Amino acid sequence: MISIVGIVGAGQMGRGIAEACAVANKSVILVDRDAASLGKSQHIIQRNLKRVVESARMTQEAADRALGKITYAQDIATIAPAQLLIEAVSEDETTKKAVLKATQAHLSKDALVASNTSSISITRLAIAIRAPERFIGLHFMNPVPKMKLVEMIRGLQTSDETFAVAQEFIVSLDKTIAMSEDFPAFIVNRILIPMINEAILALYEGVGNVENIDTAMKLGANHPLGPLELADYIGLDTVLAILHVLYEGLADPKYRPCPLLNRYVAAGWLGKKTGRGFYDYSGETPVPTR
Ligand SMILES: NC(=O)c1ccc[n+]([C@@H]2O[C@H](COP(=O)([O-])OP(=O)(O)OC[C@H]3O[C@@H](n4cnc5c(N)ncnc54)[C@H](O)[C@@H]3O)[C@@H](O)[C@H]2O)c1
């Protein structure tokens, strides 16, 4: 049973996985090269658990215990005790492979390694580690503490033992598993991201403005969030990166990213995490920008 988890990448996903693991009584070492990301993660995890206590879904003692389970570090060497290392850095194959490679000098040879990639081939990422049979895809959903699903993806090399230990780990977090084959963007994003791209195309072509497109899909298709709101929440850089993986991996022009998405990412308008995307987040409530 996995009880010590190392996580590299303390963005919105890394910190969410850290919180879910700590609440499930795992020790967590959360690593990021960026001190600001670590500071933000610590603040957000504290705030989230405070809210859970205030809503009487957790005792103060349990929240304090969970907070005490997480260590924050910039030095990759601190992952040494981890039995499972989860890579959660930006959605870029070269970056992910470099990070996975860098972890190898510090991890025990028995440790399992997972990637939280949204779209990139697990079989290809596995090449970056010394024992590809100990590598697996664990695709958590955002926000991790609230979302029940984890997609599990076996690479061609993933062993049955790695799969069994990883499966037990996910169940111990009280999550539900959907298995996906190792195809570009797996199941959730194969279906979700083209829909988001279509919503951005509808905006680009003037079919509707931001507010109307999101309202139409919330009230007309019973989606809890509109597609543009959801794109901002995921991060427009991540949405674009997933579209590139679909476009190149399936060699099908239907996955061509909308030019407006390219422009927003080029401008650094990445959504909620940078304060501006299809909405402006500088005030109390998000304001549509188009
Ligand atoms: N955003 C989502 O809704 C979502 C959902 C599921 C999976 N994912 C996947 O999770 C991963 C992370 O996404 P995110 O939304 O948390 O991104 P993010 O931009 O919020 O965070 C990425 C973090 O990685 C860190 N980082 C980048 N390069 C690094 C390196 N070389 N060493 C150490 N840290 C490094 C950055 O400093 C940043 O803190 C991506 O693969 C993404 O596709 C995202």
Short mmCIF file of C-alpha atoms and ligand atoms in Angstrom, two decimals, residues 8-14 31-34 37 87-91 95-96 99 116-118 139-142 233-235 237-238 242 273, ligand 1:
data_model
loop_
_atom_site.label_atom_id
_atom_site.label_comp_id
_atom_site.label_asym_id
_atom_site.label_seq_id
_atom_site.Cartn_x
_atom_site.Cartn_y
_atom_site.Cartn_z
CA VAL A 8 6.51 17.16 -9.15
CA GLY A 9 4.64 20.24 -10.34
CA ALA A 10 2.71 22.35 -7.83
CA GLY A 11 0.27 23.95 -10.24
CA GLN A 12 -3.49 23.53 -9.95
CA MET A 13 -3.28 19.76 -10.51
CA GLY A 14 -0.22 18.99 -8.38
CA VAL A 31 8.06 19.74 -5.48
CA ASP A 32 8.15 22.66 -7.92
CA ARG A 33 11.07 24.62 -9.34
CA ASP A 34 9.05 27.79 -8.76
CA SER A 37 3.86 28.03 -7.12
CA GLU A 87 4.57 13.97 -12.48
CA ALA A 88 2.21 16.97 -12.84
CA VAL A 89 4.25 19.60 -14.69
CA SER A 90 3.08 21.54 -17.76
CA GLU A 91 1.56 19.62 -20.71
CA THR A 95 9.41 19.07 -20.24
CA LYS A 96 7.74 15.96 -18.85
CA VAL A 99 11.44 15.95 -15.27
CA ASN A 116 -0.98 13.10 -14.76
CA THR A 117 -0.76 14.03 -18.44
CA SER A 118 -4.06 15.00 -20.07
CA HIS A 139 -5.22 11.25 -15.07
CA PHE A 140 -6.85 13.11 -12.18
CA MET A 141 -9.62 15.62 -12.90
CA ASN A 142 -9.72 19.28 -11.86
CA TYR A 233 -10.56 26.86 -15.63
CA ILE A 234 -8.47 24.14 -17.30
CA GLY A 235 -5.95 26.72 -18.60
CA ASP A 237 -2.26 26.68 -22.63
CA THR A 238 -3.30 23.17 -21.53
CA ILE A 242 -4.08 18.83 -25.84
CA LYS A 273 -4.59 31.15 -13.46
N1 LIG B 1 -5.74 21.96 -15.71
C1 LIG B 1 -6.52 20.90 -15.76
O1 LIG B 1 -7.76 21.00 -15.72
C2 LIG B 1 -5.90 19.53 -15.84
C3 LIG B 1 -6.69 18.39 -15.58
C4 LIG B 1 -6.09 17.12 -15.60
C5 LIG B 1 -4.73 17.00 -15.91
N2 LIG B 1 -4.00 18.13 -16.18
C6 LIG B 1 -2.57 17.95 -16.50
O2 LIG B 1 -1.81 18.18 -15.30
C7 LIG B 1 -0.54 18.73 -15.65
C8 LIG B 1 -0.35 20.04 -14.92
O3 LIG B 1 -1.38 20.94 -15.29
P1 LIG B 1 -1.77 22.20 -14.38
O4 LIG B 1 -3.10 22.67 -14.84
O5 LIG B 1 -1.53 21.89 -12.95
O6 LIG B 1 -0.65 23.25 -14.90
P2 LIG B 1 -0.13 24.56 -14.16
O7 LIG B 1 0.34 25.47 -15.23
O8 LIG B 1 -1.14 25.06 -13.17
O9 LIG B 1 1.12 24.02 -13.30
C9 LIG B 1 2.27 23.48 -13.85
C10 LIG B 1 3.36 23.54 -12.77
O10 LIG B 1 4.50 22.81 -13.24
C11 LIG B 1 5.63 23.51 -12.80
N3 LIG B 1 6.78 23.12 -13.62
C12 LIG B 1 6.94 23.30 -14.96
N4 LIG B 1 8.12 22.79 -15.35
C13 LIG B 1 8.71 22.27 -14.24
C14 LIG B 1 9.94 21.61 -13.99
N5 LIG B 1 10.80 21.40 -14.99
N6 LIG B 1 10.22 21.19 -12.72
C15 LIG B 1 9.35 21.43 -11.73
N7 LIG B 1 8.16 22.06 -11.88
C16 LIG B 1 7.86 22.47 -13.13
C17 LIG B 1 5.28 24.98 -12.94
O11 LIG B 1 6.12 25.80 -12.12
C18 LIG B 1 3.82 24.97 -12.46
O12 LIG B 1 3.74 25.19 -11.06
C19 LIG B 1 -0.52 18.86 -17.18
O13 LIG B 1 0.05 17.71 -17.72
C20 LIG B 1 -2.01 18.94 -17.51
O14 LIG B 1 -2.29 18.53 -18.83
C21 LIG B 1 -4.54 19.38 -16.14
#
